CSV table of C-alpha atoms in Angstrom, one decimal:
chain,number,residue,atom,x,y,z
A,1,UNK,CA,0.0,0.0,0.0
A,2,UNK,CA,1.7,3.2,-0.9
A,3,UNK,CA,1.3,5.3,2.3
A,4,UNK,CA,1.9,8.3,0.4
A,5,UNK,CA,-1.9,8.5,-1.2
A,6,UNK,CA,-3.5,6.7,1.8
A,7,UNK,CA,-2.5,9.5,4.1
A,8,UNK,CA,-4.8,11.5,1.5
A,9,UNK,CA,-7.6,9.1,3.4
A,10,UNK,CA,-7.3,10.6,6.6
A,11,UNK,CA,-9.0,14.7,6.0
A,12,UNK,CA,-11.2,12.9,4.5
A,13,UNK,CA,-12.9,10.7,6.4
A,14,UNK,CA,-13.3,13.6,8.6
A,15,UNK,CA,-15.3,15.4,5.7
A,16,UNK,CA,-17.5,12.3,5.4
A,17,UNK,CA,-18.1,11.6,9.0
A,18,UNK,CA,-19.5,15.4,8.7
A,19,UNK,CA,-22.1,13.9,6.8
A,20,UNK,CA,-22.8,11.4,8.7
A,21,UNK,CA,-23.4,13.3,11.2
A,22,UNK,CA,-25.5,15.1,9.2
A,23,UNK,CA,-27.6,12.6,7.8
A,24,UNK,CA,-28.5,11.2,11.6
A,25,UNK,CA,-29.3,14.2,12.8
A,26,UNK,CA,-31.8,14.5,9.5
A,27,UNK,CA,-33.3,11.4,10.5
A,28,UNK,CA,-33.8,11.9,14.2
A,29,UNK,CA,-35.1,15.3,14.3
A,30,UNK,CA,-37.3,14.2,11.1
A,31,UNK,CA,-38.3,11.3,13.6
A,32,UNK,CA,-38.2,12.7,16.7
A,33,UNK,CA,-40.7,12.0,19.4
A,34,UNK,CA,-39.1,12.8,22.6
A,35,UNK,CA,-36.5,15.0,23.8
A,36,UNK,CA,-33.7,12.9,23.9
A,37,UNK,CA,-33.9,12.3,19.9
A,38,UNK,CA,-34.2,15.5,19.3
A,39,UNK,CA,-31.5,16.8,21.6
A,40,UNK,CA,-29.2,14.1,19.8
A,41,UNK,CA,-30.0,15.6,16.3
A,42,UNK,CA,-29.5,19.0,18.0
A,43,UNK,CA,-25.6,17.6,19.3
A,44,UNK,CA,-24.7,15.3,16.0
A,45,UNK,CA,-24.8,19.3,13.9
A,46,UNK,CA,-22.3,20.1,16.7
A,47,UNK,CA,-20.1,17.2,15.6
A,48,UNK,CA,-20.3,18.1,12.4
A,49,UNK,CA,-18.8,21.4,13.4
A,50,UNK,CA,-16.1,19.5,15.0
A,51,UNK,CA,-15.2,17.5,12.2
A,52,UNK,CA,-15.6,20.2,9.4
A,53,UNK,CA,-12.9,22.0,12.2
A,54,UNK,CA,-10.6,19.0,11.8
A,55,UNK,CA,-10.2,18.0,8.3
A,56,UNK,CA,-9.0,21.1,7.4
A,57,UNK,CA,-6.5,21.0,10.2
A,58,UNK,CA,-5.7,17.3,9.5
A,59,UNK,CA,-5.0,18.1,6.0
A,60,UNK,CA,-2.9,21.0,6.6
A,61,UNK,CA,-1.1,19.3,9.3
A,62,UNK,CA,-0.3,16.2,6.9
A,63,UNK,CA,0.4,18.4,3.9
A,64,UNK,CA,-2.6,16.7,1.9
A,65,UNK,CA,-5.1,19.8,0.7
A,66,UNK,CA,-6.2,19.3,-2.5
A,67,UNK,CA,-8.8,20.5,-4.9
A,68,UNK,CA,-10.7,17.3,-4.2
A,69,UNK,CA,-10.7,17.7,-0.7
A,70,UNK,CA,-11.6,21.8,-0.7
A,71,UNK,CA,-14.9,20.9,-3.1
A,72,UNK,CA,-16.0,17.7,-1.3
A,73,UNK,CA,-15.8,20.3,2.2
A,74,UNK,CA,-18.4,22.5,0.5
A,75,UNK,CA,-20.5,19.3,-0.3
A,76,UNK,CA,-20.8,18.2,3.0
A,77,UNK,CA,-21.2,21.3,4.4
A,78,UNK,CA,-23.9,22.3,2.6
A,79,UNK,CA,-25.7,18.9,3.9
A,80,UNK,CA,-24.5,18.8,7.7
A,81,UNK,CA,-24.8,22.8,7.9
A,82,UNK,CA,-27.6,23.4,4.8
A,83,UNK,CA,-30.2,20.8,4.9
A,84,UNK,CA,-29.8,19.3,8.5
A,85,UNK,CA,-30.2,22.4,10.3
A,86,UNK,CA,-33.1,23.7,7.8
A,87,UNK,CA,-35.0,20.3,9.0
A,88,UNK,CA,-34.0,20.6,12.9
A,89,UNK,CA,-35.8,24.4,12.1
A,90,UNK,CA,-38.6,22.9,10.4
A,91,UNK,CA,-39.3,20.2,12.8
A,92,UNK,CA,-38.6,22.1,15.9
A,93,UNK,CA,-40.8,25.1,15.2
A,94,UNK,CA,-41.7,25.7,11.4
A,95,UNK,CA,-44.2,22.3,10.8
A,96,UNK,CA,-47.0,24.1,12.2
A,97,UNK,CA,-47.0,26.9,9.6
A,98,UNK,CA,-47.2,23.7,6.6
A,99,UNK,CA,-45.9,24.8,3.3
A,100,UNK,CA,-44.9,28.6,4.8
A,101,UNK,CA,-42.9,26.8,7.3
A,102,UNK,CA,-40.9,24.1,4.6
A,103,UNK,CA,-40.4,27.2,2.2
A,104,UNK,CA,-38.6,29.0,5.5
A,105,UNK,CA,-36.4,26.2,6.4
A,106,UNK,CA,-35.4,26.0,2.4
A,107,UNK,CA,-34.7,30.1,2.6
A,108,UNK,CA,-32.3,28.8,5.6
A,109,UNK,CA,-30.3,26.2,3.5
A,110,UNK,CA,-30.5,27.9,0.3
A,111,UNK,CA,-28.5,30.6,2.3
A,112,UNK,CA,-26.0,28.3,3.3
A,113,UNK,CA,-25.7,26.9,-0.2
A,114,UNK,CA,-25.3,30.3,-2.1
A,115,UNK,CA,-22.7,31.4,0.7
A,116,UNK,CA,-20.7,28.2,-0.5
A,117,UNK,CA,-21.1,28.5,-4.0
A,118,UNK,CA,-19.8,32.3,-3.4
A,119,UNK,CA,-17.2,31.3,-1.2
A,120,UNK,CA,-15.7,28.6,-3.7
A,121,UNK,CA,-15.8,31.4,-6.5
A,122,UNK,CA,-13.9,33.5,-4.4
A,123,UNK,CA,-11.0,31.7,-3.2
A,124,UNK,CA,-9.8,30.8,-6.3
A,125,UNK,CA,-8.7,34.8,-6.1
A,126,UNK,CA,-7.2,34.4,-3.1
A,127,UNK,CA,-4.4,32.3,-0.8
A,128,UNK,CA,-3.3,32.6,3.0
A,129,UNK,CA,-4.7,33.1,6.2
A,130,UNK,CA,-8.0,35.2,6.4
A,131,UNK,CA,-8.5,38.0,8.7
A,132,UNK,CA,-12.4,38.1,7.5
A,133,UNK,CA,-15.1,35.3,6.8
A,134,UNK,CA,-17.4,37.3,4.4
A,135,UNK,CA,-20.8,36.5,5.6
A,136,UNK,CA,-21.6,34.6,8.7
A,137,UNK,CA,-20.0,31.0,8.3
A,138,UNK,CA,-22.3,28.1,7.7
A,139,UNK,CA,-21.0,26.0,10.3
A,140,UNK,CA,-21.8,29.2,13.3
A,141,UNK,CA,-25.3,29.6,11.5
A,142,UNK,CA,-26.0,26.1,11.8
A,143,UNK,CA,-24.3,26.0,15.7
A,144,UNK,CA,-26.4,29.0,16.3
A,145,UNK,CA,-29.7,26.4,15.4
A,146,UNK,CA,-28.7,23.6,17.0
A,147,UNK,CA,-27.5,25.9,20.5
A,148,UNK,CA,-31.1,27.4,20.6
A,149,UNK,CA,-32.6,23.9,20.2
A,150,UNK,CA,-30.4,22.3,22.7
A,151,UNK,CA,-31.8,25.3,25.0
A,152,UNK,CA,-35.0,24.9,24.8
A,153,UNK,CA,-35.6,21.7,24.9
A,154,UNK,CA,-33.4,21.3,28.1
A,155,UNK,CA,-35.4,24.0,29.5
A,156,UNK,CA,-39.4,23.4,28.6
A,157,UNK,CA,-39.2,19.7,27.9
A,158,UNK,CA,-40.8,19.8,25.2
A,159,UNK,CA,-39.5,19.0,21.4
A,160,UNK,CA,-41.4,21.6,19.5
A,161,UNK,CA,-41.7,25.3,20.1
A,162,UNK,CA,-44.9,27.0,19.7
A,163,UNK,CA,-43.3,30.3,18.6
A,164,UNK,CA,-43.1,29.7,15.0
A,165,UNK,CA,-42.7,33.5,14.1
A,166,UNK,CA,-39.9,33.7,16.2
A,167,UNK,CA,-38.0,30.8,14.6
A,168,UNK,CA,-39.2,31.8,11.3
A,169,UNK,CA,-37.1,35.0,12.1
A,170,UNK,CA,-34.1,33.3,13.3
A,171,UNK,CA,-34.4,31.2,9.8
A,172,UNK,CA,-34.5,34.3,8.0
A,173,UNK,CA,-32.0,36.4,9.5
A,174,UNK,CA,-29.0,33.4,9.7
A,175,UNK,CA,-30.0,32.8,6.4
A,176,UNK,CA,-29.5,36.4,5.5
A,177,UNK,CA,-26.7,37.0,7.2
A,178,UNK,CA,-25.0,34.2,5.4
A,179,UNK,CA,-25.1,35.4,2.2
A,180,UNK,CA,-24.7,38.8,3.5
A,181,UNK,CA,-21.6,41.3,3.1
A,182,UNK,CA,-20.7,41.2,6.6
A,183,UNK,CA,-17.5,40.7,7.8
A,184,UNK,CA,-16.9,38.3,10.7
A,185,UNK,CA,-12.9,38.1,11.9
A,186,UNK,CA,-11.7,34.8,11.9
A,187,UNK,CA,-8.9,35.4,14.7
A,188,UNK,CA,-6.3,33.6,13.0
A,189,UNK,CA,-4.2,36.3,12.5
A,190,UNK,CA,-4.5,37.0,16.5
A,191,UNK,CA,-1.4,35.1,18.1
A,192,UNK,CA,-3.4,34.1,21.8
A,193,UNK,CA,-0.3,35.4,23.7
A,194,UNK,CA,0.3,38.0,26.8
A,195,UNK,CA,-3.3,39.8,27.0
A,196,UNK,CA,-5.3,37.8,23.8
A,197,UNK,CA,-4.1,34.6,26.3
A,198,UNK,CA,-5.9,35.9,29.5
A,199,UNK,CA,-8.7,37.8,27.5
A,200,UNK,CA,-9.4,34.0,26.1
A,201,UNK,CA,-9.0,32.1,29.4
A,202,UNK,CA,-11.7,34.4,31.6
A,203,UNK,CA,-14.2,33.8,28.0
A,204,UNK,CA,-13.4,29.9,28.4
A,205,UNK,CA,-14.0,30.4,32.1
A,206,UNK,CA,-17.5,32.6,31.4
A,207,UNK,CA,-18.8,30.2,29.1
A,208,UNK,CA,-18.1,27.4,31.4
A,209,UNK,CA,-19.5,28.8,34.4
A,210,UNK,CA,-22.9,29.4,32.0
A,211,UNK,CA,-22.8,25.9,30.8
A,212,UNK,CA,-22.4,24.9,35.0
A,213,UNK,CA,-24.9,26.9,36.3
A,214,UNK,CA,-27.4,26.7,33.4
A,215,UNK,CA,-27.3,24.4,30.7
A,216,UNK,CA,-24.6,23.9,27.9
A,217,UNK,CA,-27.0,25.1,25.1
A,218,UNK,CA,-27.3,28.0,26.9
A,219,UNK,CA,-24.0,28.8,26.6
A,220,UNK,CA,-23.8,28.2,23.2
A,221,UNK,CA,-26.5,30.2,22.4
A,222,UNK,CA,-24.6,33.4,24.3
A,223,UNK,CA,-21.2,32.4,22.7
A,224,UNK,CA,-22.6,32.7,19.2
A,225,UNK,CA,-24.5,35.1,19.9
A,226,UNK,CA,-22.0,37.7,20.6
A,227,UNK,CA,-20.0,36.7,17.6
A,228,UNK,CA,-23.2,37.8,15.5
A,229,UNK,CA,-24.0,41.1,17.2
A,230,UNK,CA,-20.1,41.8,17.4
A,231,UNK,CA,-20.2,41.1,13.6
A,232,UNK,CA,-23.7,43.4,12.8
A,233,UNK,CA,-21.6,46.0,14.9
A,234,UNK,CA,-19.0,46.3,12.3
A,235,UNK,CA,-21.5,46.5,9.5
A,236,UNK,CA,-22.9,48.9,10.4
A,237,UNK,CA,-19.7,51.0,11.1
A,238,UNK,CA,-18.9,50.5,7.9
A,239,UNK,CA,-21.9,51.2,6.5
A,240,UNK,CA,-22.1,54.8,8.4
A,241,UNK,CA,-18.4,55.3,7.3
A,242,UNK,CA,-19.6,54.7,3.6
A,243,UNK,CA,-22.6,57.2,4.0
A,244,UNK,CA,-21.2,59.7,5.8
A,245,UNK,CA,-18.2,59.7,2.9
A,246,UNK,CA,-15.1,58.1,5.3
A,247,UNK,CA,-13.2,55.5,4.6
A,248,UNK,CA,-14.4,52.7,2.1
A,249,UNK,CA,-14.7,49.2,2.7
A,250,UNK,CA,-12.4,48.0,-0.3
A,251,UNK,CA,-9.4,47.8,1.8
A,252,UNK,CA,-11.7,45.5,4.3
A,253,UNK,CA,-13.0,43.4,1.0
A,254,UNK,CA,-9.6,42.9,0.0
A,255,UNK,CA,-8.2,41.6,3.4
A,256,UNK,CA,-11.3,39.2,3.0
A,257,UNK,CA,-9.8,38.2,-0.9
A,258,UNK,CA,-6.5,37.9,0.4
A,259,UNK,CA,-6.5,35.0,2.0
A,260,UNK,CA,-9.7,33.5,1.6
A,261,UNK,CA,-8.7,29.9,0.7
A,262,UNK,CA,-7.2,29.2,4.6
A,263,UNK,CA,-10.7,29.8,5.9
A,264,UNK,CA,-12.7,27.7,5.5
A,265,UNK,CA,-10.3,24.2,4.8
């Protein structure tokens, strides 16, 4: 066996346990009739996250990125972070508006998909370590889901939500935000020494103490949170910058073309 290819195996797997994932979290929150299946489906998007996280890492790590690899990532994202969080929506609190609420949870995943297909068009321009995600990143969309699911159902009990308006808004908005232009930082560029070390230590130590004292999803929910607001902050900088006649945002695009390819794989 020439170890030189199999070790081309090993990202990879981690790109198709992602699906996995992703496929058993479609049919358990499809299925779902208590809490603990729909919990599950709620936690197999999170390992989704963590696996999209690795093969990348893996690959670098091993020196095995490829084309092949970069375009079967986007595949499986666009399942595990597309169409099983668009179900998990529609099951946990869009089934009750019928066709309205299936046409939501597609508004949801066709986000995710058209952030893809943009983001594979765009790092073909680009190489190196991004400052900027453009748009919110599918797998923090899909996190964001999955963290408000895991909250409520560890809170009420129950595996549905009656507040369909309020999910359909959260389906909208991620969606939106996705395919949106704004910027998110990546903090790969930010070397977690001296003060970035003990600003990251007391957040680990926060979001613990919220997962302790409340529940896990909760935390998750305020975690991801943050980034979003933190993110809609920016915009909106920018955009009053841009009105007002400052600064433009091309130097900000082109730190996002620059090294766009690192960023996601």
């Amino acid at each position: 066996m020439d170890l030189s290819r199999a070790k081309y195996i090993l990202p990879n797997m981690f790109t198709l346990s992602s699906i996995v994932a992703g496929m058993y979290s479609i049919q358990l929150s499809t299925t779902a009739t208590g809490v603990e299946e729909m919990t599950l489906a709620a936690w197999l998007v999170m390992v989704s996250m963590v696996c999209d996280t690795c093969d990348g890492r893996v690959a670098r790590l091993t020196r095995t990125e490829s084309e092949f690899g970069v375009q079967l990532d986007s595949l499986a994202d666009a399942i595990s972070f597309g169409v099983a969080p668009g179900f998990l929506l529609y099951n946990w609190g869009l089934s009750e508006l019928g066709l309205a609420g299936l046409l939501l949870a597609s508004a949801y995943t066709a986000g995710t998909v058209l952030r893809l297909a943009r983001f594979n068009v765009m790092a073909h321009q680009s190489e190196g370590p991004a400052r900027y995600f453009l748009g919110l990143p599918s797998p923090l969309a899909a996190g964001m889901v999955a963290s408000l699911v895991l909250a409520h159902v560890s809170f009420s009990g129950q595996i549905a939500t009656g507040a369909s308006e309020s999910v359909a808004a959260v389906a909208l908005l991620l969606g939106g935000l996705m395919v949106s232009n704004v910027r998110y930082r990546t903090f790969k560029d930010v070397k977690f020494r001296g003060p970035a070390a003990l600003v990251l230590v007391l957040l680990l130590a926060a979001v613990t103490a919220l997962a302790v004292v409340y529940k896990a999803g909760v935390a998750l929910v305020v975690v991801t949170a943050v980034y979003i607001v933190v993110g809609l902050c920016g915009g909106l900088l920018n955009l009053g910058r841009n009105v007002l006649g400052g600064a433009s945002d091309d130097d900000g695009a082109d730190g996002v073309l620059q090294d766009l390819r690192d960023s996601e794989r």
